[in-house]
Amino acid sequence: MDNELQTLRHTAAHILAQAVKRLYPQAKLAIGPAIENGFYYDIDMPVSVTPEVLAQLEAEMKKIAAENLRIERFTLPRDEALALMKDEPFKTELIQDLPEGEEISFYKQGEFTDLCAGPHVAYTKKLKAFKLTQATGAYWRGDSTKKMLTRIYGTAFATKEELESYLAAVEEAKKRDHNKLGRQLGLFTTSEEIGQGLPIILPKGTVVLRTLQRWVEDEEEKRGYLQTKTPFMAKRELYKISGHWDHYRDGMFVMGDRAEQDDPEKEILALRPMTCPFQFQAYLTQTHSYRDLPLRYNETSTLFRNEASGEMHGLIRVRQFTISEGHIACTPEQLEGEFAGCLELAKYMLTTLGLEEDVFYRFSKWDKNNREKYIGSEEAWEAAQDTMRRILNDLKIDYYEADGEAAFYGPKLDIQIKNVHGKEDTLITIQIDFQLAEKFGMEYVDRDNKRKYPYVIHRTSIGCYERTLALLIEKYAGAFPLWLAPEQARVILISDEQKPYAESVLQTLRDAGIRATLDDRNEKLGFKIREAQLEKLPYMLVVGGKEAESGTVGVRSRKEGDLGSMTIDAFIGKAAEEIRTKAK
């Protein structure tokens, strides 16, 4: 976002706040920044912000813009600033948090004044193309222990044409939103009785996940991984060794209240947030030498994380999920080669799924100013990060660096992706761990006959299966490639007279490994075809008298249209090749 657009959007946030204060004088203002796709303002509102209220606020904003109010900046000493904002508790808190001697600036437009660092445009008339889009809840300062505010979102552009283009793109994104489309297509659902962040994957969605899981496990086996199956929970003592108890306990589901959890006499169990401490136990079952390394463990792991309610969304961020997890124990000399192998596997997965052009790479580092978040010495951290930076540069990865995003035990490469609404999430991670092997006593005997600790690489190859499914729904708007489609072909019967033949076609398809169903309902052919199209099926095989007599099927393709008559063997050959090559 360029500076001019950011300034315009920041001004739009102030005009929104002015509109709110005009219509609801008792409202209390918090913060209102410009963001990537627009702006928002957090406000303690006296009413629920319904679509009707949004429309009223937008109309008032248009009036303020038309008034062409001059926007003027001024500064005040701390005491005067506090006096000016005495009726705005959130603004007062912000002023009190400013360091002594910090300049305290305000912007005034007409009767409205707001605490702000700026900058803003000179006159409200500059705001010509804007739209309020939604209202959600947001905790003050992002802290769930503080007051829940109303966050009103909007967007603004320099021209109406740019605004209309953006809004059209938003509407297209809504059509692809997995949270809506996935339910429409019968891939997953949720239940209030079960709870937030705990989706139910329906049969069609389960087929997609099963197909992905088998593919991933088979591919990892080809690359020398040894699969484990470990418990879903463990005693707190395991997490104390790994450091999760001290650094991640609030993100875990743990038995008992805080007092019980801290009672050394009680046996306390916790659901696992990751698999590494469990797979380390597999390593410890025998003595290893350098000849055994690298040792690659993988697991299709069900994990549990106590996500905040405001963070959860569809299948992208949930409290129970399944991940393609793996851990590699290797010597220092093997580290770069193993890291490169993990990255190559991840890229292969992304390319096959069609997501490779949508991702970007983040080198996630520690924050040395937040020492309590991490284990290990500063020297060890800097050495590990230097090693990882060298590896990334050797591999010619185009990445950006982010402080404070590392795991508590080591730096990582995060493969990032955005959903259709522009929200960024991590899809795949590859982490270098230079500490946990020593904590768990994981040793190997090196060539010099000395006992040493291996490096450990924590990695995923496809990431979280639920999140990947969500992104695939959005990528393909529910029209999955044939190899992933939950229903690959539907036999559509024209008349009951041909039902025995249609059933034999169905069985032949299933015997060939093609996921197929039969539509033998007493409905018109056009209705059945339209319904199959709405369900985004890759193939429809029409069976009538002519087809039954000739031993063929009439093939309709989602991508290629009407392909005419084919023998069943010819269609199976075509479909099998498409599945084998994982064509998009």
Coordinates of N, CA and C in Angstrom, one line a residue, residues 72-82 85 91 94-107 114-119:
E72 N -6.7 19.7 10.7 CA -5.6 20.4 11.2 C -4.9 19.6 12.3
R73 N -3.6 19.6 12.4 CA -2.8 19.0 13.4 C -2.4 20.0 14.4
F74 N -2.4 19.6 15.7 CA -1.9 20.4 16.8 C -1.3 19.4 17.9
T75 N -0.5 20.0 18.8 CA 0.1 19.2 19.9 C -0.3 19.8 21.2
L76 N -0.2 19.0 22.3 CA -0.6 19.5 23.6 C 0.4 18.9 24.6
P77 N 0.7 19.6 25.7 CA 1.4 18.9 26.8 C 0.5 17.8 27.4
R78 N 1.2 16.9 28.1 CA 0.5 15.7 28.7 C -0.8 16.1 29.5
D79 N -0.6 17.1 30.4 CA -1.8 17.4 31.2 C -3.0 17.9 30.4
E80 N -2.7 18.8 29.4 CA -3.8 19.3 28.6 C -4.3 18.2 27.7
A81 N -3.5 17.3 27.2 CA -4.0 16.2 26.4 C -4.9 15.3 27.2
L82 N -4.6 15.0 28.4 CA -5.4 14.2 29.3 C -6.8 14.9 29.6
M85 N -9.0 14.7 26.6 CA -9.6 13.3 26.3 C -10.2 12.7 27.6
K91 N -8.5 6.5 25.0 CA -7.5 7.5 24.6 C -6.7 7.9 25.8
L94 N -4.0 5.4 26.4 CA -3.0 5.5 25.4 C -2.0 6.7 25.7
I95 N -2.6 7.8 26.1 CA -1.7 9.0 26.5 C -0.9 8.6 27.7
Q96 N -1.5 8.0 28.7 CA -0.7 7.6 29.9 C 0.4 6.7 29.6
D97 N 0.3 5.9 28.6 CA 1.3 4.9 28.3 C 2.5 5.5 27.5
L98 N 2.3 6.7 27.0 CA 3.3 7.4 26.2 C 4.5 7.7 27.1
P99 N 5.8 7.6 26.6 CA 6.9 8.0 27.5 C 6.9 9.5 27.8
E100 N 7.5 9.8 28.9 CA 7.6 11.2 29.3 C 8.4 12.0 28.2
G101 N 7.9 13.1 27.8 CA 8.6 13.9 26.8 C 8.1 13.6 25.3
E102 N 7.3 12.5 25.2 CA 6.8 12.2 23.8 C 5.8 13.2 23.4
E103 N 6.0 13.6 22.1 CA 5.0 14.6 21.5 C 3.6 14.0 21.4
I104 N 2.6 14.7 21.9 CA 1.3 14.2 21.9 C 0.5 15.0 20.8
S105 N 0.1 14.4 19.7 CA -0.5 15.2 18.6 C -1.9 14.8 18.5
F106 N -2.7 15.7 17.9 CA -4.1 15.6 17.7 C -4.5 16.1 16.3
Y107 N -5.6 15.6 15.8 CA -6.1 16.1 14.5 C -7.5 16.5 14.7
D114 N -9.3 14.1 17.5 CA -8.9 12.7 17.8 C -7.4 12.7 18.1
L115 N -7.0 11.9 19.1 CA -5.6 11.6 19.3 C -5.0 10.8 18.2
C116 N -3.9 11.3 17.6 CA -3.4 10.6 16.4 C -2.0 11.1 16.1
A117 N -1.2 10.2 15.6 CA 0.1 10.6 15.1 C 0.1 11.0 13.7
G118 N -1.0 10.7 12.9 CA -1.1 11.1 11.6 C -0.3 10.2 10.6
P119 N -0.2 10.6 9.4 CA -0.7 11.8 8.8 C -2.1 11.7 8.2

